[in-house]
Amino acid sequence: MACLIAAPCSGSGKTLLSLALTALARRRGQSIQLFKVGPDYLDPQLHTAASGQPCRNLDPLLCGEAWVQQSFQRHGSRSRLALVEGVMGLFDGRGPSPEGSSAHVAALLDLPVVLVVEASRQAGSLAALVRGFRDHQPQLRFAGVVLNGVGSDRHHALLRESLESIGMPLLGALPRHSSLELPSRHLGLRHLGLLPAHELTDLQQRLGAWADLAQQHLQLEPLWPLLAAPKPATTAGAEPSEARGAAAPITLAIASDAAFHFRYPEASELLAQQGAELQPWSPLADQPLPAGCRGLVLPGGYPELHAAQLGQCRRSLTELQRAHGAGLPIYAECGGLLLLGQRLADAEGTPHPMAGLLPFEARRGALSLGYRTAEPSGDGLVLRRGERLCGHEFHRWQLHTPLAQTGALWQLEGWGAPRRPEGWGSPQLHASWLHLHWGGCPQLPQRLVAADPGHPPATPNHRWAPLNSGCCAMAPPPGPRPGATPATRICHCCPKARRRPGPWRRCWPGSPSRRCSAAPCNGPGAPVSWRGWRPAPKSRRTSRSGTTAITRASPPLRSAAPCRIGPCSATPARGARPRGR
């Protein structure tokens, strides 16, 4: 059976030992499945990169004990080896209780504990520390101790004899070494945790060094059997349901880049099982929404560290505004919530414009951390009145609104956190600080996929129409005409343009009878309308050669709803005329 790697406190070396064992297993050609206790995102990203398969979070508070047991059995049995890394200290759970702690999961899964102790400033006191952890909860099984930060051979001998005095096996002693330091991020004096895996450009070199150190300094003969994966279940467990048969699967865009990368693998899997086609979308790269997008998922991350760049991504922000205006479902949590506000301040306090869908400005403030019980205030995009969910809150930016918030998404309450209203919600929007694990509330992805399936896509779904080509995004095109190719450049949104090939025509949002425009767009916010258009008076113009031509002045523009599509660089079709009512 696998083991659980725990420690007296954070920063002792749990992640380091887990990565070293994983790197060594991969070097030996053995598959290994890693698990992480608690609601962490950064450690699982490193585990995923090291093991080559998604790390799974085991959190009995977010997902329930039955789900934790099933997930460990289902995913662990598919590999040759398995390993569970704990969270914080061994007995640290919700508030002062061990509920949801590493000890809780070890007892739930009947796993032996390997205790990692940072021993750089200890000698004989190590015995008292380890004895206290061993005897604090007698039903836990301790397999042994791995020491971290051992300074010399003499120091190693002192620590070994100290453990022998209480009958605790020593499974390894990692020395002080530069390659054993995991880089982390700080903002001023505040620690933000380990760097994400995608920011470690030398991760493969580090994994090789960690495998070497594991080979040299760990007692692999007693330690390796503790990595044996659980055996496959003999009875049919609670396997995920198969993808439902949908006549027309919807496309959901998931923000995925350096600013938005906090999500559990189950989120994508559960959406796919509901028949959704998932497309990555990078707001940080100023990308347009995927073609045919019918909904958005904005996960957490570090948008505050990229606020200046996000503020310059006008196309992505305009796309988000347009999707919201079209009534597409948007699910945003934590960092994704910050993208929807008016302004987001960076680490230096400089504000930068965001999408402007919600009335707040986000600035650095006090730390909010811990499990929260959430009670929805009413029915919404994915919530229903009367439900009770458990989520996790962890952020250092706070929201500042000009007016008191009304119609909050739900009421949040946790240990040491008084009950308060939080979040914004509607039938098409879910925006909150709270992280939810969809493994514990599978009804949420079901409702998200089923949310208003009749809505048209936010972008044209014919493959050859580029986003800012001038095609109207407010209604789906009738489909490619027979023989139409990108070379013909026919815009199927415009009745006039369907008649012949030519340059892209500009389409204004509105009824089909008033879409085709013969004038370029003046950009977002420009009032445009062809309602009541009448031909301008004719005028005569005589050229130098004596030829007389009859021309018309440009049609007048009347005030109407502002253009939400964006600047138009298209050349109007020759002879194209706006259609009146």
mmCIF file with all atom_site columns, C-alpha atoms in Angstrom, residues 255-375:
data_model
loop_
_atom_site.group_PDB
_atom_site.id
_atom_site.type_symbol
_atom_site.label_atom_id
_atom_site.label_alt_id
_atom_site.label_comp_id
_atom_site.label_asym_id
_atom_site.label_entity_id
_atom_site.label_seq_id
_atom_site.pdbx_PDB_ins_code
_atom_site.Cartn_x
_atom_site.Cartn_y
_atom_site.Cartn_z
_atom_site.occupancy
_atom_site.B_iso_or_equiv
_atom_site.pdbx_formal_charge
_atom_site.auth_seq_id
_atom_site.auth_comp_id
_atom_site.auth_asym_id
_atom_site.auth_atom_id
_atom_site.pdbx_PDB_model_num
ATOM 1   C CA . ALA A 1 255 ? -8.930  30.591 -19.508 1.00 0.00 ? 255 ALA A CA 1
ATOM 2   C CA . SER A 1 256 ? -5.545  28.896 -19.415 1.00 0.00 ? 256 SER A CA 1
ATOM 3   C CA . ASP A 1 257 ? -2.257  30.794 -19.263 1.00 0.00 ? 257 ASP A CA 1
ATOM 4   C CA . ALA A 1 258 ? 0.291   32.148 -16.777 1.00 0.00 ? 258 ALA A CA 1
ATOM 5   C CA . ALA A 1 259 ? -2.390  34.333 -15.146 1.00 0.00 ? 259 ALA A CA 1
ATOM 6   C CA . PHE A 1 260 ? -5.155  31.678 -14.910 1.00 0.00 ? 260 PHE A CA 1
ATOM 7   C CA . HIS A 1 261 ? -4.048  28.140 -14.103 1.00 0.00 ? 261 HIS A CA 1
ATOM 8   C CA . PHE A 1 262 ? -5.629  27.148 -10.773 1.00 0.00 ? 262 PHE A CA 1
ATOM 9   C CA . ARG A 1 263 ? -8.000  24.323 -11.564 1.00 0.00 ? 263 ARG A CA 1
ATOM 10  C CA . TYR A 1 264 ? -8.415  20.683 -10.660 1.00 0.00 ? 264 TYR A CA 1
ATOM 11  C CA . PRO A 1 265 ? -8.219  18.057 -13.432 1.00 0.00 ? 265 PRO A CA 1
ATOM 12  C CA . GLU A 1 266 ? -11.693 16.852 -12.467 1.00 0.00 ? 266 GLU A CA 1
ATOM 13  C CA . ALA A 1 267 ? -13.152 20.142 -13.686 1.00 0.00 ? 267 ALA A CA 1
ATOM 14  C CA . SER A 1 268 ? -12.214 19.473 -17.309 1.00 0.00 ? 268 SER A CA 1
ATOM 15  C CA . GLU A 1 269 ? -13.082 15.793 -17.013 1.00 0.00 ? 269 GLU A CA 1
ATOM 16  C CA . LEU A 1 270 ? -16.552 16.404 -15.610 1.00 0.00 ? 270 LEU A CA 1
ATOM 17  C CA . LEU A 1 271 ? -17.337 19.018 -18.252 1.00 0.00 ? 271 LEU A CA 1
ATOM 18  C CA . ALA A 1 272 ? -16.207 16.634 -20.989 1.00 0.00 ? 272 ALA A CA 1
ATOM 19  C CA . GLN A 1 273 ? -18.380 13.903 -19.510 1.00 0.00 ? 273 GLN A CA 1
ATOM 20  C CA . GLN A 1 274 ? -21.348 16.236 -19.908 1.00 0.00 ? 274 GLN A CA 1
ATOM 21  C CA . GLY A 1 275 ? -20.639 16.562 -23.626 1.00 0.00 ? 275 GLY A CA 1
ATOM 22  C CA . ALA A 1 276 ? -18.799 19.900 -23.585 1.00 0.00 ? 276 ALA A CA 1
ATOM 23  C CA . GLU A 1 277 ? -15.965 20.568 -26.008 1.00 0.00 ? 277 GLU A CA 1
ATOM 24  C CA . LEU A 1 278 ? -13.276 22.415 -24.067 1.00 0.00 ? 278 LEU A CA 1
ATOM 25  C CA . GLN A 1 279 ? -11.075 24.975 -25.768 1.00 0.00 ? 279 GLN A CA 1
ATOM 26  C CA . PRO A 1 280 ? -8.188  26.791 -24.022 1.00 0.00 ? 280 PRO A CA 1
ATOM 27  C CA . TRP A 1 281 ? -8.285  30.571 -24.161 1.00 0.00 ? 281 TRP A CA 1
ATOM 28  C CA . SER A 1 282 ? -5.470  32.916 -23.149 1.00 0.00 ? 282 SER A CA 1
ATOM 29  C CA . PRO A 1 283 ? -6.632  36.384 -22.074 1.00 0.00 ? 283 PRO A CA 1
ATOM 30  C CA . LEU A 1 284 ? -2.990  37.224 -21.350 1.00 0.00 ? 284 LEU A CA 1
ATOM 31  C CA . ALA A 1 285 ? -2.096  36.635 -25.019 1.00 0.00 ? 285 ALA A CA 1
ATOM 32  C CA . ASP A 1 286 ? -5.007  38.877 -26.102 1.00 0.00 ? 286 ASP A CA 1
ATOM 33  C CA . GLN A 1 287 ? -6.616  35.971 -27.926 1.00 0.00 ? 287 GLN A CA 1
ATOM 34  C CA . PRO A 1 288 ? -10.137 36.018 -29.323 1.00 0.00 ? 288 PRO A CA 1
ATOM 35  C CA . LEU A 1 289 ? -12.628 33.567 -27.911 1.00 0.00 ? 289 LEU A CA 1
ATOM 36  C CA . PRO A 1 290 ? -12.681 30.193 -29.661 1.00 0.00 ? 290 PRO A CA 1
ATOM 37  C CA . ALA A 1 291 ? -15.043 29.939 -32.609 1.00 0.00 ? 291 ALA A CA 1
ATOM 38  C CA . GLY A 1 292 ? -18.542 28.901 -31.626 1.00 0.00 ? 292 GLY A CA 1
ATOM 39  C CA . CYS A 1 293 ? -17.912 29.545 -27.905 1.00 0.00 ? 293 CYS A CA 1
ATOM 40  C CA . ARG A 1 294 ? -21.101 29.196 -25.820 1.00 0.00 ? 294 ARG A CA 1
ATOM 41  C CA . GLY A 1 295 ? -19.701 29.657 -22.327 1.00 0.00 ? 295 GLY A CA 1
ATOM 42  C CA . LEU A 1 296 ? -16.609 30.592 -20.347 1.00 0.00 ? 296 LEU A CA 1
ATOM 43  C CA . VAL A 1 297 ? -14.779 29.230 -17.316 1.00 0.00 ? 297 VAL A CA 1
ATOM 44  C CA . LEU A 1 298 ? -12.372 31.664 -15.632 1.00 0.00 ? 298 LEU A CA 1
ATOM 45  C CA . PRO A 1 299 ? -10.332 29.789 -12.998 1.00 0.00 ? 299 PRO A CA 1
ATOM 46  C CA . GLY A 1 300 ? -8.032  31.235 -10.372 1.00 0.00 ? 300 GLY A CA 1
ATOM 47  C CA . GLY A 1 301 ? -4.386  32.121 -10.729 1.00 0.00 ? 301 GLY A CA 1
ATOM 48  C CA . TYR A 1 302 ? -2.196  35.193 -10.417 1.00 0.00 ? 302 TYR A CA 1
ATOM 49  C CA . PRO A 1 303 ? -3.850  37.895 -12.549 1.00 0.00 ? 303 PRO A CA 1
ATOM 50  C CA . GLU A 1 304 ? -2.628  40.540 -10.069 1.00 0.00 ? 304 GLU A CA 1
ATOM 51  C CA . LEU A 1 305 ? 0.955   39.732 -11.071 1.00 0.00 ? 305 LEU A CA 1
ATOM 52  C CA . HIS A 1 306 ? 0.045   40.284 -14.734 1.00 0.00 ? 306 HIS A CA 1
ATOM 53  C CA . ALA A 1 307 ? -2.359  43.197 -14.259 1.00 0.00 ? 307 ALA A CA 1
ATOM 54  C CA . ALA A 1 308 ? -0.417  45.610 -16.482 1.00 0.00 ? 308 ALA A CA 1
ATOM 55  C CA . GLN A 1 309 ? -0.313  43.169 -19.391 1.00 0.00 ? 309 GLN A CA 1
ATOM 56  C CA . LEU A 1 310 ? -3.944  42.164 -18.953 1.00 0.00 ? 310 LEU A CA 1
ATOM 57  C CA . GLY A 1 311 ? -4.957  45.806 -18.991 1.00 0.00 ? 311 GLY A CA 1
ATOM 58  C CA . GLN A 1 312 ? -3.454  46.122 -22.475 1.00 0.00 ? 312 GLN A CA 1
ATOM 59  C CA . CYS A 1 313 ? -5.293  43.091 -23.858 1.00 0.00 ? 313 CYS A CA 1
ATOM 60  C CA . ARG A 1 314 ? -8.202  45.046 -25.261 1.00 0.00 ? 314 ARG A CA 1
ATOM 61  C CA . ARG A 1 315 ? -9.346  42.362 -27.679 1.00 0.00 ? 315 ARG A CA 1
ATOM 62  C CA . SER A 1 316 ? -9.662  39.720 -24.948 1.00 0.00 ? 316 SER A CA 1
ATOM 63  C CA . LEU A 1 317 ? -11.466 42.145 -22.640 1.00 0.00 ? 317 LEU A CA 1
ATOM 64  C CA . THR A 1 318 ? -13.801 43.249 -25.440 1.00 0.00 ? 318 THR A CA 1
ATOM 65  C CA . GLU A 1 319 ? -14.525 39.611 -26.250 1.00 0.00 ? 319 GLU A CA 1
ATOM 66  C CA . LEU A 1 320 ? -15.414 39.026 -22.616 1.00 0.00 ? 320 LEU A CA 1
ATOM 67  C CA . GLN A 1 321 ? -17.731 42.039 -22.613 1.00 0.00 ? 321 GLN A CA 1
ATOM 68  C CA . ARG A 1 322 ? -19.403 40.847 -25.767 1.00 0.00 ? 322 ARG A CA 1
ATOM 69  C CA . ALA A 1 323 ? -19.900 37.329 -24.423 1.00 0.00 ? 323 ALA A CA 1
ATOM 70  C CA . HIS A 1 324 ? -21.497 38.748 -21.283 1.00 0.00 ? 324 HIS A CA 1
ATOM 71  C CA . GLY A 1 325 ? -23.703 41.052 -23.328 1.00 0.00 ? 325 GLY A CA 1
ATOM 72  C CA . ALA A 1 326 ? -24.830 38.113 -25.451 1.00 0.00 ? 326 ALA A CA 1
ATOM 73  C CA . GLY A 1 327 ? -25.948 36.263 -22.298 1.00 0.00 ? 327 GLY A CA 1
ATOM 74  C CA . LEU A 1 328 ? -23.394 33.457 -22.431 1.00 0.00 ? 328 LEU A CA 1
ATOM 75  C CA . PRO A 1 329 ? -22.804 31.621 -19.118 1.00 0.00 ? 329 PRO A CA 1
ATOM 76  C CA . ILE A 1 330 ? -19.623 32.730 -17.315 1.00 0.00 ? 330 ILE A CA 1
ATOM 77  C CA . TYR A 1 331 ? -18.189 30.859 -14.322 1.00 0.00 ? 331 TYR A CA 1
ATOM 78  C CA . ALA A 1 332 ? -15.399 32.751 -12.522 1.00 0.00 ? 332 ALA A CA 1
ATOM 79  C CA . GLU A 1 333 ? -13.688 32.047 -9.217  1.00 0.00 ? 333 GLU A CA 1
ATOM 80  C CA . CYS A 1 334 ? -10.920 33.874 -7.352  1.00 0.00 ? 334 CYS A CA 1
ATOM 81  C CA . GLY A 1 335 ? -8.452  35.132 -9.996  1.00 0.00 ? 335 GLY A CA 1
ATOM 82  C CA . GLY A 1 336 ? -11.132 34.801 -12.651 1.00 0.00 ? 336 GLY A CA 1
ATOM 83  C CA . LEU A 1 337 ? -13.313 37.120 -10.574 1.00 0.00 ? 337 LEU A CA 1
ATOM 84  C CA . LEU A 1 338 ? -10.625 39.827 -10.716 1.00 0.00 ? 338 LEU A CA 1
ATOM 85  C CA . LEU A 1 339 ? -10.769 39.841 -14.511 1.00 0.00 ? 339 LEU A CA 1
ATOM 86  C CA . LEU A 1 340 ? -14.429 40.912 -14.393 1.00 0.00 ? 340 LEU A CA 1
ATOM 87  C CA . GLY A 1 341 ? -13.964 44.042 -12.284 1.00 0.00 ? 341 GLY A CA 1
ATOM 88  C CA . GLN A 1 342 ? -13.434 47.650 -13.288 1.00 0.00 ? 342 GLN A CA 1
ATOM 89  C CA . ARG A 1 343 ? -9.769  47.894 -12.290 1.00 0.00 ? 343 ARG A CA 1
ATOM 90  C CA . LEU A 1 344 ? -7.097  45.598 -10.854 1.00 0.00 ? 344 LEU A CA 1
ATOM 91  C CA . ALA A 1 345 ? -4.109  46.997 -8.958  1.00 0.00 ? 345 ALA A CA 1
ATOM 92  C CA . ASP A 1 346 ? -0.741  45.321 -9.407  1.00 0.00 ? 346 ASP A CA 1
ATOM 93  C CA . ALA A 1 347 ? 1.767   44.577 -6.637  1.00 0.00 ? 347 ALA A CA 1
ATOM 94  C CA . GLU A 1 348 ? 2.931   48.215 -6.643  1.00 0.00 ? 348 GLU A CA 1
ATOM 95  C CA . GLY A 1 349 ? -0.637  49.508 -6.303  1.00 0.00 ? 349 GLY A CA 1
ATOM 96  C CA . THR A 1 350 ? -1.013  50.817 -9.855  1.00 0.00 ? 350 THR A CA 1
ATOM 97  C CA . PRO A 1 351 ? -4.575  50.192 -11.150 1.00 0.00 ? 351 PRO A CA 1
ATOM 98  C CA . HIS A 1 352 ? -5.162  48.727 -14.608 1.00 0.00 ? 352 HIS A CA 1
ATOM 99  C CA . PRO A 1 353 ? -8.470  48.466 -16.506 1.00 0.00 ? 353 PRO A CA 1
ATOM 100 C CA . MET A 1 354 ? -10.211 45.102 -16.670 1.00 0.00 ? 354 MET A CA 1
ATOM 101 C CA . ALA A 1 355 ? -13.391 43.909 -18.400 1.00 0.00 ? 355 ALA A CA 1
ATOM 102 C CA . GLY A 1 356 ? -15.671 46.153 -16.335 1.00 0.00 ? 356 GLY A CA 1
ATOM 103 C CA . LEU A 1 357 ? -18.534 43.687 -15.951 1.00 0.00 ? 357 LEU A CA 1
ATOM 104 C CA . LEU A 1 358 ? -18.746 44.019 -12.152 1.00 0.00 ? 358 LEU A CA 1
ATOM 105 C CA . PRO A 1 359 ? -18.637 47.203 -10.031 1.00 0.00 ? 359 PRO A CA 1
ATOM 106 C CA . PHE A 1 360 ? -15.428 46.809 -8.034  1.00 0.00 ? 360 PHE A CA 1
ATOM 107 C CA . GLU A 1 361 ? -11.751 47.679 -7.954  1.00 0.00 ? 361 GLU A CA 1
ATOM 108 C CA . ALA A 1 362 ? -9.336  45.100 -6.526  1.00 0.00 ? 362 ALA A CA 1
ATOM 109 C CA . ARG A 1 363 ? -6.310  46.120 -4.469  1.00 0.00 ? 363 ARG A CA 1
ATOM 110 C CA . ARG A 1 364 ? -3.846  44.365 -2.220  1.00 0.00 ? 364 ARG A CA 1
ATOM 111 C CA . GLY A 1 365 ? -5.118  43.965 1.308   1.00 0.00 ? 365 GLY A CA 1
ATOM 112 C CA . ALA A 1 366 ? -5.440  41.546 4.214   1.00 0.00 ? 366 ALA A CA 1
ATOM 113 C CA . LEU A 1 367 ? -5.065  37.801 3.781   1.00 0.00 ? 367 LEU A CA 1
ATOM 114 C CA . SER A 1 368 ? -8.270  35.749 3.514   1.00 0.00 ? 368 SER A CA 1
ATOM 115 C CA . LEU A 1 369 ? -7.608  32.061 4.050   1.00 0.00 ? 369 LEU A CA 1
ATOM 116 C CA . GLY A 1 370 ? -9.580  29.011 5.080   1.00 0.00 ? 370 GLY A CA 1
ATOM 117 C CA . TYR A 1 371 ? -12.484 26.688 4.418   1.00 0.00 ? 371 TYR A CA 1
ATOM 118 C CA . ARG A 1 372 ? -15.874 28.314 4.001   1.00 0.00 ? 372 ARG A CA 1
ATOM 119 C CA . THR A 1 373 ? -19.417 27.002 4.164   1.00 0.00 ? 373 THR A CA 1
ATOM 120 C CA . ALA A 1 374 ? -21.506 28.590 1.409   1.00 0.00 ? 374 ALA A CA 1
ATOM 121 C CA . GLU A 1 375 ? -25.290 28.950 1.376   1.00 0.00 ? 375 GLU A CA 1
#
